[in-house]
mmCIF file of C-alpha atoms in Angstrom:
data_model
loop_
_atom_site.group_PDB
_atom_site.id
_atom_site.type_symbol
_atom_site.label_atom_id
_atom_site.label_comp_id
_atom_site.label_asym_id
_atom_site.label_seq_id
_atom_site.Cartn_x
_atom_site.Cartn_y
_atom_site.Cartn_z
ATOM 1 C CA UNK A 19 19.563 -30.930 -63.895
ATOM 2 C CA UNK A 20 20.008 -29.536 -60.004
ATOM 3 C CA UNK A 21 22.730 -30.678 -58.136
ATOM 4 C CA UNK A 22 22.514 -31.019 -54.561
ATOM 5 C CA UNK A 23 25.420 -29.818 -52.444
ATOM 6 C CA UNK A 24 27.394 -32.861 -51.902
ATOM 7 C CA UNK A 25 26.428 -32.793 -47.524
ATOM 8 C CA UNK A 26 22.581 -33.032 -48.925
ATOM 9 C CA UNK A 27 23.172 -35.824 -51.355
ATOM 10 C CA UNK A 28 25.184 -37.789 -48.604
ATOM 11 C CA UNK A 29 22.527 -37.388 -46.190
ATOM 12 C CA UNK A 30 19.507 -38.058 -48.555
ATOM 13 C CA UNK A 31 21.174 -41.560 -48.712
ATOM 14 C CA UNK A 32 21.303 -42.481 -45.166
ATOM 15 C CA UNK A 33 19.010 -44.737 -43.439
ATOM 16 C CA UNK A 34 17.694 -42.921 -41.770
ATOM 17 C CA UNK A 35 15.325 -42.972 -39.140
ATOM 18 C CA UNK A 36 16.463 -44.938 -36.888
ATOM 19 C CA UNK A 37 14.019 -44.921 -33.891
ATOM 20 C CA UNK A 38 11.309 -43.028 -32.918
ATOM 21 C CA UNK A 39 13.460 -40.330 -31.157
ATOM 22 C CA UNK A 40 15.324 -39.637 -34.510
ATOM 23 C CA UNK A 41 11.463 -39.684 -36.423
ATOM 24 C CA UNK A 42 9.904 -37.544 -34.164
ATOM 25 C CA UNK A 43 12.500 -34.936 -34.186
ATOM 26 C CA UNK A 44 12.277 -34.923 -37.903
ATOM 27 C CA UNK A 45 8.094 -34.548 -37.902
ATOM 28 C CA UNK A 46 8.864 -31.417 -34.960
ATOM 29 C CA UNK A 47 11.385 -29.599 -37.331
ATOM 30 C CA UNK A 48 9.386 -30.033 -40.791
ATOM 31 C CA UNK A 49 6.569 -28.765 -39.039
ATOM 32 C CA UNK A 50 8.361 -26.182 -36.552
ATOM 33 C CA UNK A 51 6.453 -22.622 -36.390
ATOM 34 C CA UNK A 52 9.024 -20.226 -38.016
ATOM 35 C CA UNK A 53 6.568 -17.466 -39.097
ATOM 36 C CA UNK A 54 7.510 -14.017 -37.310
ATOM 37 C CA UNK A 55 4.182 -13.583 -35.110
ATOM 38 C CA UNK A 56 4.118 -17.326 -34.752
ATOM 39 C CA UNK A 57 2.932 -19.100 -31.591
ATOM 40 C CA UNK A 58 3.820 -23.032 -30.482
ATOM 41 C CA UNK A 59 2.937 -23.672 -26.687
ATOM 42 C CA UNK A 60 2.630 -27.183 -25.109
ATOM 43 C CA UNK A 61 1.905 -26.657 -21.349
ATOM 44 C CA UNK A 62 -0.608 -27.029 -18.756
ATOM 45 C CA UNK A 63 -3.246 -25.588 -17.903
ATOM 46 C CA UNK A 64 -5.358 -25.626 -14.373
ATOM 47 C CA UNK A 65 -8.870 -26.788 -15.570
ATOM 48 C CA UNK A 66 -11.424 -28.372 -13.313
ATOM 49 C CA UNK A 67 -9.117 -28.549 -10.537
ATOM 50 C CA UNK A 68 -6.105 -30.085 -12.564
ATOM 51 C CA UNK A 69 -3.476 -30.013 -14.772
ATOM 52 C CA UNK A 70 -4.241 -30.311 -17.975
ATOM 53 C CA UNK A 71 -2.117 -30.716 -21.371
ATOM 54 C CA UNK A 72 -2.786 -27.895 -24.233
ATOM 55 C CA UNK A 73 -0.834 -27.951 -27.778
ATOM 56 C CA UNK A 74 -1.663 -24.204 -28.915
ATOM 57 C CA UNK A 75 0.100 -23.503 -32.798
ATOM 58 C CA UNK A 76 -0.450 -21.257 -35.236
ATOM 59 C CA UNK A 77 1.415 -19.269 -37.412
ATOM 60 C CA UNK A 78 -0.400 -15.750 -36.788
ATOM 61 C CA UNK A 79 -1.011 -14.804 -33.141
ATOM 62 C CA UNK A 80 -3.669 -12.486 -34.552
ATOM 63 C CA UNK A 81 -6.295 -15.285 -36.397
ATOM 64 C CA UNK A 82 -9.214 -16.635 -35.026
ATOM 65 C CA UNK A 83 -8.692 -19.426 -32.524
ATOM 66 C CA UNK A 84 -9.928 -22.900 -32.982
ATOM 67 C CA UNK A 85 -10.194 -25.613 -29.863
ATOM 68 C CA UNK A 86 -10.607 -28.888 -31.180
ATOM 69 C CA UNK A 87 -12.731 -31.201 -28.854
ATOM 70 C CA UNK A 88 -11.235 -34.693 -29.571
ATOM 71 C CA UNK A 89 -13.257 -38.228 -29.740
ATOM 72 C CA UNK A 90 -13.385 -41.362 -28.204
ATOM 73 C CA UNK A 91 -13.966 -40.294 -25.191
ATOM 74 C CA UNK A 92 -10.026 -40.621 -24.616
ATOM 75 C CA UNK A 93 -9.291 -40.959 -28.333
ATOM 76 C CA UNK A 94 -6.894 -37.684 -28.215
ATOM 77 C CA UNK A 95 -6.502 -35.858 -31.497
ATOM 78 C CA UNK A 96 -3.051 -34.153 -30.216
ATOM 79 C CA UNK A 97 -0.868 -37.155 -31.307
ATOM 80 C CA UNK A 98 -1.821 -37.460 -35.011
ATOM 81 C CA UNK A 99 -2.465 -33.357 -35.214
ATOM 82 C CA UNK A 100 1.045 -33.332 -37.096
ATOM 83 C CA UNK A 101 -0.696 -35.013 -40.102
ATOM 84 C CA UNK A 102 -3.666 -33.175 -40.521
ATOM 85 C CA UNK A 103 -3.447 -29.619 -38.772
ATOM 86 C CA UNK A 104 -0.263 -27.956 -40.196
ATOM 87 C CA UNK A 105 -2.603 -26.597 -42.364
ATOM 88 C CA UNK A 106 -5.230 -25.012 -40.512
ATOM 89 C CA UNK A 107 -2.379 -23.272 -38.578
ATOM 90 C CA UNK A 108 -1.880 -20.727 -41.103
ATOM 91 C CA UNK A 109 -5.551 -19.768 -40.634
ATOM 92 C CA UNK A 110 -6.097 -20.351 -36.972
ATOM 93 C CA UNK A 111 -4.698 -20.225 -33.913
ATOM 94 C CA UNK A 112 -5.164 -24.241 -33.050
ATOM 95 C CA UNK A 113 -5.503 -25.337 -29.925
ATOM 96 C CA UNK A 114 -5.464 -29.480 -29.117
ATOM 97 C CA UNK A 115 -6.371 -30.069 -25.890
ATOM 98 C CA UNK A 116 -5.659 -33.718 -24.094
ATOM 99 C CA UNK A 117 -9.211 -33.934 -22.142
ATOM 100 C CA UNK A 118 -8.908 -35.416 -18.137
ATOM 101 C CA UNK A 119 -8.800 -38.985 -18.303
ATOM 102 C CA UNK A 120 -6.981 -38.926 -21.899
ATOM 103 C CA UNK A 121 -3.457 -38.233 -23.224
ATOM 104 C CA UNK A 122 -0.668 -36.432 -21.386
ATOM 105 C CA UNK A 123 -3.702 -35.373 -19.014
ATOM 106 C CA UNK A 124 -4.278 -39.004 -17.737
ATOM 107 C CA UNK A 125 -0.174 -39.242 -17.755
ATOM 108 C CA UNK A 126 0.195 -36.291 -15.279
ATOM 109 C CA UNK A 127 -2.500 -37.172 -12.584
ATOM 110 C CA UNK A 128 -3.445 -39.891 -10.189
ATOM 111 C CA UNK A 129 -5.857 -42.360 -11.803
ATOM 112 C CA UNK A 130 -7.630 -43.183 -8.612
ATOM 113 C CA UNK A 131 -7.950 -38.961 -7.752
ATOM 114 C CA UNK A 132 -9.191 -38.459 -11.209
ATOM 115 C CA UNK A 133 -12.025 -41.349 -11.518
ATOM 116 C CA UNK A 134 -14.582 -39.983 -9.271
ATOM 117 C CA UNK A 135 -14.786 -36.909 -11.871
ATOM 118 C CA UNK A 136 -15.260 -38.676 -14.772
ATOM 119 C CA UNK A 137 -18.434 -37.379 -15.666
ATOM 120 C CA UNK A 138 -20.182 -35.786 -18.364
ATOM 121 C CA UNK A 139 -21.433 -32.416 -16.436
ATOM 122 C CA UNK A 140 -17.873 -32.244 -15.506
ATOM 123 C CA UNK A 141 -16.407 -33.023 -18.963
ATOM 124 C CA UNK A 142 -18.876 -30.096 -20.009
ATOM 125 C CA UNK A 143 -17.799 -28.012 -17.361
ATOM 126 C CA UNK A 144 -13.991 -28.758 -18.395
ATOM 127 C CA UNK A 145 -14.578 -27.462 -21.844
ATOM 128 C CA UNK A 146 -15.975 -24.250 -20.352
ATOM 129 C CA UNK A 147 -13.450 -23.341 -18.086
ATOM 130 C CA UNK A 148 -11.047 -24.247 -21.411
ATOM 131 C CA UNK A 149 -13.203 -21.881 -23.865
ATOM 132 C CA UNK A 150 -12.837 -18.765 -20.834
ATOM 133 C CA UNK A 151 -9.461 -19.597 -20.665
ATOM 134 C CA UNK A 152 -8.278 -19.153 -24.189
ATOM 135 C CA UNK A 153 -10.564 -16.141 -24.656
ATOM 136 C CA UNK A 154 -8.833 -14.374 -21.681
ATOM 137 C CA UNK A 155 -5.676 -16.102 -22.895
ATOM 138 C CA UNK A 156 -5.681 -14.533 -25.994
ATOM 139 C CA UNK A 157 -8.252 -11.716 -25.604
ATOM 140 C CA UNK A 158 -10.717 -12.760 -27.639
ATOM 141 C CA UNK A 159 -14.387 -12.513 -27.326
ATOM 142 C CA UNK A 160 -15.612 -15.477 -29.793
ATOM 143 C CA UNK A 161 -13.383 -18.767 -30.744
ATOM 144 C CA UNK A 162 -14.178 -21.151 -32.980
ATOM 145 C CA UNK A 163 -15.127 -24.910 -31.137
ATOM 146 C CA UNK A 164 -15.022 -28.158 -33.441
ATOM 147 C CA UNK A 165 -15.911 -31.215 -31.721
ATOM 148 C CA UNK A 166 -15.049 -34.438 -33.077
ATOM 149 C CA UNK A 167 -17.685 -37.911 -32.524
ATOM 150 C CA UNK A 168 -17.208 -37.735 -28.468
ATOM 151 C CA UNK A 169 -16.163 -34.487 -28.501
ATOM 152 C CA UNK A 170 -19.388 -33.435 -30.477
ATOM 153 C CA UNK A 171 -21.323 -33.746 -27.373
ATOM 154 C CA UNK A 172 -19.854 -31.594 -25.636
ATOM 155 C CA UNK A 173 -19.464 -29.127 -28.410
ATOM 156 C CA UNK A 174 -23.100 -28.978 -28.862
ATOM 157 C CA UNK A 175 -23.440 -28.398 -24.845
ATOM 158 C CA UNK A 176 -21.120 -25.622 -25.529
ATOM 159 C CA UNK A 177 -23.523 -24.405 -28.195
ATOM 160 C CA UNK A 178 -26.036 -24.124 -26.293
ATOM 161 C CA UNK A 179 -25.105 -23.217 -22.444
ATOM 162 C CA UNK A 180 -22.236 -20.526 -24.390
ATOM 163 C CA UNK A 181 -23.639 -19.442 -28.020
ATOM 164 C CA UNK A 182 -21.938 -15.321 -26.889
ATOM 165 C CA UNK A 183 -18.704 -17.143 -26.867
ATOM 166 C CA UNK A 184 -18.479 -18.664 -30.264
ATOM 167 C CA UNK A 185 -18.054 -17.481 -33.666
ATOM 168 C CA UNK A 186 -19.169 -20.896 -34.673
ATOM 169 C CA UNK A 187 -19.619 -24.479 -33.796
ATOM 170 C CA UNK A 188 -18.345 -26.949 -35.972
ATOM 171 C CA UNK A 189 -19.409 -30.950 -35.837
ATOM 172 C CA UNK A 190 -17.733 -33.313 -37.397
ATOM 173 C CA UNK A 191 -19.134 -37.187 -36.479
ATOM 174 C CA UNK A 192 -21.442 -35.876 -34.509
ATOM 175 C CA UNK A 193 -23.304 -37.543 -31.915
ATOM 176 C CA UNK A 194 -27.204 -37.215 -32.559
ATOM 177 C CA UNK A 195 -29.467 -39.852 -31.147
ATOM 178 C CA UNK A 196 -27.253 -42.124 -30.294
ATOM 179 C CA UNK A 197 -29.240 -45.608 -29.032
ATOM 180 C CA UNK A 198 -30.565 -45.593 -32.681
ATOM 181 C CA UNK A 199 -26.958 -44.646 -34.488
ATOM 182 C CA UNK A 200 -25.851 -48.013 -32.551
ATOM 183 C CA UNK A 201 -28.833 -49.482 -34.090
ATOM 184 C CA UNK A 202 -27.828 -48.352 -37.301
ATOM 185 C CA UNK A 203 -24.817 -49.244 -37.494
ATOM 186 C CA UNK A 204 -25.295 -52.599 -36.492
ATOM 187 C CA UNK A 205 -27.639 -53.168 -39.089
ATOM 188 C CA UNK A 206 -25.393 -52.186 -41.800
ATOM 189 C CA UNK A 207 -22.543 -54.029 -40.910
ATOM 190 C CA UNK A 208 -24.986 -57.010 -40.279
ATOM 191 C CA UNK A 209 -25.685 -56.274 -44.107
ATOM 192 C CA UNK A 210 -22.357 -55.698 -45.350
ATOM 193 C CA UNK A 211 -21.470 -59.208 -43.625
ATOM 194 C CA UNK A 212 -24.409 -61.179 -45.180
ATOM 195 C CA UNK A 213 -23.447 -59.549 -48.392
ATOM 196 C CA UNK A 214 -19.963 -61.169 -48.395
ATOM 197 C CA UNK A 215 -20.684 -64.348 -47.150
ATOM 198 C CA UNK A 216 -19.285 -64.040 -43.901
ATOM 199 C CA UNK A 217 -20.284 -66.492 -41.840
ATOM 200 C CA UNK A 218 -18.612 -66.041 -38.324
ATOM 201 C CA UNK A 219 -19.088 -62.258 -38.547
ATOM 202 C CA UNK A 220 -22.883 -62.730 -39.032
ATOM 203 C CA UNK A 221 -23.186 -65.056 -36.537
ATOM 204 C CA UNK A 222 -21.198 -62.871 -34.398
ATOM 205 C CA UNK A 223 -23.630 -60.028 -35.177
ATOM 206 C CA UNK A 224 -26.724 -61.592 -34.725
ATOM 207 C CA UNK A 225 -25.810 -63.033 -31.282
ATOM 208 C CA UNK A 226 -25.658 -59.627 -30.491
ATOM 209 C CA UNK A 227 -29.765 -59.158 -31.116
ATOM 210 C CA UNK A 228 -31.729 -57.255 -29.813
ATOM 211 C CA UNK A 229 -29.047 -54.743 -30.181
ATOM 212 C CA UNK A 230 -28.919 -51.288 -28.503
ATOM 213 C CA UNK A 231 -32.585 -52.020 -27.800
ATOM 214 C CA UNK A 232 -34.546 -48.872 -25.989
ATOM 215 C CA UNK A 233 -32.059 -46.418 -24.192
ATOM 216 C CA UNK A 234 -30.681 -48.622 -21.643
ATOM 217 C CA UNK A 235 -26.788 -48.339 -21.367
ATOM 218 C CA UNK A 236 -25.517 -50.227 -23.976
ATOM 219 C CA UNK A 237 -22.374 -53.053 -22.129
ATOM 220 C CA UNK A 238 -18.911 -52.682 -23.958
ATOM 221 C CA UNK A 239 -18.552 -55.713 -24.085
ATOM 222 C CA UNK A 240 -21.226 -55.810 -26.686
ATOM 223 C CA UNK A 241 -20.138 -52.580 -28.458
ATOM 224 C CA UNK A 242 -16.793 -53.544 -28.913
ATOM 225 C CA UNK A 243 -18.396 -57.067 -30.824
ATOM 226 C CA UNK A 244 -20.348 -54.682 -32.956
ATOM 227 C CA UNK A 245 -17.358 -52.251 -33.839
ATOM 228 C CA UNK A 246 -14.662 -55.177 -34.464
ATOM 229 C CA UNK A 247 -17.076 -55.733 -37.404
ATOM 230 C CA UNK A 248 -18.315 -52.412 -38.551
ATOM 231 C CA UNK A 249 -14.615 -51.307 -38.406
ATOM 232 C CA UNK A 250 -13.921 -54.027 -40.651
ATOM 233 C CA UNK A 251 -16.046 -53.314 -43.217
ATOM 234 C CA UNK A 252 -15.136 -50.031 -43.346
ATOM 235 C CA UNK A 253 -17.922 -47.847 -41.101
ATOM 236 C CA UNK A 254 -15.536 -46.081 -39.170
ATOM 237 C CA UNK A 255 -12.244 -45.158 -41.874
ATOM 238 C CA UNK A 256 -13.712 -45.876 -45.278
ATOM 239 C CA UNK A 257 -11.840 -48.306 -47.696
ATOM 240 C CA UNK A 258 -9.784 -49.420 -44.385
ATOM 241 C CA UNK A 259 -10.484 -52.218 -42.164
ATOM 242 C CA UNK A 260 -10.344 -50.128 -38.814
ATOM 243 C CA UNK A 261 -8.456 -47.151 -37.360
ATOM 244 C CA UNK A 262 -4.559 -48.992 -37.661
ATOM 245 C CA UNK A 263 -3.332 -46.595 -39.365
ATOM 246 C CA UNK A 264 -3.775 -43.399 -37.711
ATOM 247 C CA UNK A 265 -3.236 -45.044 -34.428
ATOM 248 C CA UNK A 266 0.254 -46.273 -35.355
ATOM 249 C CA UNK A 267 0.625 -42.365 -36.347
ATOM 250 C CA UNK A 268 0.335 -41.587 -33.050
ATOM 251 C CA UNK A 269 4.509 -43.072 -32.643
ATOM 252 C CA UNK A 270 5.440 -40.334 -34.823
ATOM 253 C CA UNK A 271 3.970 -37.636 -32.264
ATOM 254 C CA UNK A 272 6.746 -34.995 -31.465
ATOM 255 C CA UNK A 273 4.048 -34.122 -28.779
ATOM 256 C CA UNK A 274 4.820 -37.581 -27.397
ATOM 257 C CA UNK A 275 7.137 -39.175 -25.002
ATOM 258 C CA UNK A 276 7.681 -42.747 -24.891
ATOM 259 C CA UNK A 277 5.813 -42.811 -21.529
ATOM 260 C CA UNK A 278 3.034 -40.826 -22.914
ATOM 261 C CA UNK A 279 2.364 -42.985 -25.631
ATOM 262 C CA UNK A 280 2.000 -45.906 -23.467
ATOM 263 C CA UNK A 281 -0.177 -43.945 -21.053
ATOM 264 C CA UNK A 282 -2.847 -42.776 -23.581
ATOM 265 C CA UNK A 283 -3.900 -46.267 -24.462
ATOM 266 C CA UNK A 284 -4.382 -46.780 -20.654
ATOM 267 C CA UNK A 285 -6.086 -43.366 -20.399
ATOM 268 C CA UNK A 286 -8.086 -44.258 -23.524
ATOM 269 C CA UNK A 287 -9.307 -47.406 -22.030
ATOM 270 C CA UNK A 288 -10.095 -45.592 -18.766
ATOM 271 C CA UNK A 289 -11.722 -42.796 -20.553
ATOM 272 C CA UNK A 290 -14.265 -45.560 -21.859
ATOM 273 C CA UNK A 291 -14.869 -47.551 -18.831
ATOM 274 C CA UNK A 292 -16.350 -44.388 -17.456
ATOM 275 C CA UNK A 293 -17.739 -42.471 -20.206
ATOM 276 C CA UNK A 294 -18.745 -44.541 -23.356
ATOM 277 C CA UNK A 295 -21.658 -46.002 -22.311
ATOM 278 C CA UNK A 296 -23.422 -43.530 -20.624
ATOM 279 C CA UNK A 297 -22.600 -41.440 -23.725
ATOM 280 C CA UNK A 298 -24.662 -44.158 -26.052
ATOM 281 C CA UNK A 299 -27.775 -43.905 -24.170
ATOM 282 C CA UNK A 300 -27.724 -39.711 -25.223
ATOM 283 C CA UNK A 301 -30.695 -38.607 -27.639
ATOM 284 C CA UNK A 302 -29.002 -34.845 -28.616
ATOM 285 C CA UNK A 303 -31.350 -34.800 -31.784
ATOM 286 C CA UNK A 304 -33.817 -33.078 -29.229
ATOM 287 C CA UNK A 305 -31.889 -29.890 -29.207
ATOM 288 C CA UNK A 306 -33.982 -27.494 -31.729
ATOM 289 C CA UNK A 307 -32.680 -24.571 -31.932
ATOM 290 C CA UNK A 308 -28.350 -23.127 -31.380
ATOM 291 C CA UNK A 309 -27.682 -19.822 -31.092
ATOM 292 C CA UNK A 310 -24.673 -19.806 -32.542
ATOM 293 C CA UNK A 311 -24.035 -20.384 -36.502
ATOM 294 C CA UNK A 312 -23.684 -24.511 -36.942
ATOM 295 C CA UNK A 313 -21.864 -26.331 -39.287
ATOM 296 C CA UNK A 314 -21.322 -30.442 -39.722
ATOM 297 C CA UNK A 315 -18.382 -32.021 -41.265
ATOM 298 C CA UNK A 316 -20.283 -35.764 -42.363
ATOM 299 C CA UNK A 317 -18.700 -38.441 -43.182
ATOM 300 C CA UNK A 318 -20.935 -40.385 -46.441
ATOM 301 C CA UNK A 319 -19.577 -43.534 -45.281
ATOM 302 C CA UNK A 320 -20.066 -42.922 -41.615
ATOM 303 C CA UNK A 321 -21.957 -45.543 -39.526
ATOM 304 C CA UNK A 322 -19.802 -45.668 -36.451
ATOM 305 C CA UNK A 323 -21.420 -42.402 -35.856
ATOM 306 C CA UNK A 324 -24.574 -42.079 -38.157
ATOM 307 C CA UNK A 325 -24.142 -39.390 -40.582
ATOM 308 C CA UNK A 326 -27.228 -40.418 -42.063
ATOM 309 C CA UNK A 327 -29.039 -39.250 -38.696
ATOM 310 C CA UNK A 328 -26.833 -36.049 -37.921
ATOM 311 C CA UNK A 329 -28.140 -35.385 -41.646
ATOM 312 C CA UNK A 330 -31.698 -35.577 -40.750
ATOM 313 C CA UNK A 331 -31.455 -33.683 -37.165
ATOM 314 C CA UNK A 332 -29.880 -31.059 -39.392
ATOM 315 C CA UNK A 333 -32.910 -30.441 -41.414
ATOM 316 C CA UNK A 334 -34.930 -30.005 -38.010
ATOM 317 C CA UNK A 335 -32.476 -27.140 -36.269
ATOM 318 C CA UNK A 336 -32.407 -23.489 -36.272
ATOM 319 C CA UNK A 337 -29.578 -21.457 -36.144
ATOM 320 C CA UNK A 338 -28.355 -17.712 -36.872
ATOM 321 C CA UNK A 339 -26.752 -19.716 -40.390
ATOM 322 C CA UNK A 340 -25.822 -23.626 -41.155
ATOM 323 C CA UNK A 341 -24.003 -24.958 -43.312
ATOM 324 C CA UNK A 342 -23.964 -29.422 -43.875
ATOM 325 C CA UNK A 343 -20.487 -30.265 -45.597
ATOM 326 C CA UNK A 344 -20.532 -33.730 -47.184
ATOM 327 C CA UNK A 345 -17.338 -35.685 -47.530
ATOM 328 C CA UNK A 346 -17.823 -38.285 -50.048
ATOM 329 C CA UNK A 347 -14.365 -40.182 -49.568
ATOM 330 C CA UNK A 348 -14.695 -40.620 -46.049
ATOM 331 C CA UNK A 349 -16.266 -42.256 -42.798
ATOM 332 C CA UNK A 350 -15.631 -40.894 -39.024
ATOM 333 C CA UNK A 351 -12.502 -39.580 -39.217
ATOM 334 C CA UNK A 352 -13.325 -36.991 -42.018
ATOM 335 C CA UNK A 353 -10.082 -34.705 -41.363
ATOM 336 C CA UNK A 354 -7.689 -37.599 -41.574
ATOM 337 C CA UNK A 355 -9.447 -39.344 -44.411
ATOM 338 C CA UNK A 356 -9.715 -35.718 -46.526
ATOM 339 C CA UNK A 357 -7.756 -33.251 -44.962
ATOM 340 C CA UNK A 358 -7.267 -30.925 -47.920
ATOM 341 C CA UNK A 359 -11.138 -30.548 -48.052
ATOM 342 C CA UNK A 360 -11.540 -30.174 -44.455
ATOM 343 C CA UNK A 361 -8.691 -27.132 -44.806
ATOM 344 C CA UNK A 362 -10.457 -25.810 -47.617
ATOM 345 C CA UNK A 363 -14.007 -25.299 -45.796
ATOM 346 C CA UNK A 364 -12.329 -24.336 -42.513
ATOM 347 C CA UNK A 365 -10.727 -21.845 -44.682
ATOM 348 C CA UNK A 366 -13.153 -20.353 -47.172
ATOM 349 C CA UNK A 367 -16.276 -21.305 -45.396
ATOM 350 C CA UNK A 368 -15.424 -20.738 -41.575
ATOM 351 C CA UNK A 369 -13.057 -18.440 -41.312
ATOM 352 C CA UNK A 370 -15.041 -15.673 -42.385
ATOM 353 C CA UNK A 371 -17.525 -15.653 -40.015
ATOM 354 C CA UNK A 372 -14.499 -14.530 -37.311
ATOM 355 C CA UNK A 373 -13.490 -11.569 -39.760
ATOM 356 C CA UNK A 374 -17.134 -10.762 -40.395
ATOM 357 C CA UNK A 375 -16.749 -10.116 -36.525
ATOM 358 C CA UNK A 376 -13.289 -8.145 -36.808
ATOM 359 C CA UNK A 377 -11.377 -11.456 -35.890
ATOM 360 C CA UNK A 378 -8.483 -12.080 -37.651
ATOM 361 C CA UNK A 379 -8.241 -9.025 -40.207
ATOM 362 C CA UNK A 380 -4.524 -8.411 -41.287
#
């Protein structure tokens, strides 16, 4: 039997944490970036005219870097990174980026000054001026972009307007025609409700009818309807009844003030009132052909974001090489639901396109 030195055993019996402060000091030091070429950065950056919040981690300044292009659109991936990501950080150099209008970016500029520029073409432009950025930053020709549901779009508009800047573009929940993913989705959980006898969610549902008809800009007041139900029966976190969980991870953010957790739901909610449903009248399934290699993290249980029709666009694309990844035990949030897969095919199916390229050799 080990014994524990008697400080160790004292302190494994405290109750302990006590607060968020004490719990989010305890996620920062477990996770803490002690390797000896080792990079952990949280600063702004001047994009598009503003400051902008970057998390940049990884535990070899030499391996290929990797911007993640979070969801929603305002659904930041920064504050639940400490679950998921400590991984990839041995592999890449990770860079979580808090878009404008979302996160510590909302937090740290005028509302009113911002609105105006909530746009897609600027949101595209944004993720340019990011991707030159960390090249220069870091000296790199190519990086690695994965875009995530919202952030899919503009990954794919990255694809195409910057293919000489990536070694790869990687979409996970990604965003294909989207008018008939709402109808989709709606469907199914119209389905799943009839199937369990639900009476108030069906009738719920089919008040919504015709819904998402045509291309027309779809009200949120109506998605939201849709997605209360959907999320229940699982469409967007499978064998869960909505996203609870990883948005109560968000409180364990070391990334995260007190303030800044408060101000992301606000920038979230902003971040749809401008964006969402201009984003649900896109048809992207009309891009043919990427010049960059492609690969898509899906979701099998996915219907908050089809992964049935990002399947089927897949079959119609070329690319230099592409890859479809199928994650069996999971819906839209595929590197929350199975993060040790998603390391695994970052790792030994990624990855070597960047050392292919001279990227990342040791």
């Amino acid at each position: 039997m080990l014994l524990l030195p008697l400080a160790a055993a004292a302190e494994s019996q405290a109750p302990s944490p006590t607060g968020r402060a004490e719990a989010t000091r305890i996620v920062a030091d477990i996770r803490k970036v002690v390797a000896d070429n080792g990079i952990e950065r949280m600063e702004k950056v001047r994009i598009g005219g503003i400051d902008q919040w970057v998390s940049i981690r990884g535990n070899d300044r030499r391996n290929p870097v990797l911007l993640m292009l979070h969801g929603g659109p305002g659904w930041v991936a920064m504050p639940t990174s400490w679950y998921f990501q400590r991984g990839w950080e041995e592999y890449f150099t990770v860079v979580q980026w808090d878009q404008r209008g979302a996160g510590k970016t909302y937090a740290s500029n005028d509302p009113a000054h911002i609105a105006p520029t909530m746009t897609r073409e600027r949101m595209v432009a944004d993720s340019e001026e990011m991707v030159a950025w960390l090249r220069k930053e870091f000296g790199k020709d190519k990086i690695f972009v994965l875009g995530q549901s919202w952030g899919s779009y503009l990954g794919l508009e990255l694809a195409q307007r910057r293919p000489e800047w990536l070694h790869a573009y990687i979409g996970m929940g990604q965003i294909t025609n989207a008018p008939e993913s709402e109808r989709r989705g709606w469907a199914w959980t119209l389905q799943q409700a009839k199937a369990a006898g639900n009476t108030e969610a069906v009738a719920e549902l089919e008040s919504l009818a015709p819904y998402a008809e045509g291309n027309a800009p779809l009200p949120l007041e109506t998605l939201f309807k849709q997605r209360k139900w959907l999320n229940y029966y699982g469409g967007m976190v499978h064998n869960r009844t909505g996203g609870s969980a990883e948005a109560a991870a968000i409180r364990l953010s070391p990334e995260y003030s007190d303030q800044d957790v408060t101000a992301m739901w606000k920038g979230n909610d902003f971040s749809m009132q401008h964006l969402l449903s201009g984003v649900l009248t896109l048809d992207m399934s009309q891009v043919r052909e990427l010049k960059t290699p492609l690969f898509l993290f899906l979701g099998r249980h996915d219907y908050n974001v089809s992964s049935e029709l990002a399947a089927e666009w897949f079959k119609t694309v070329r690319a230099p090489s592409k890859q479809l990844v199928w994650f069996e035990q999971s819906a839209h949030e595929v590197m929350i639901e199975e993060p040790g897969k998603t390391l695994l095919t970052l790792v030994q199916q990624v990855r070597p396109i960047a050392e292919r390229a001279g990227d990342g050799q040791r």
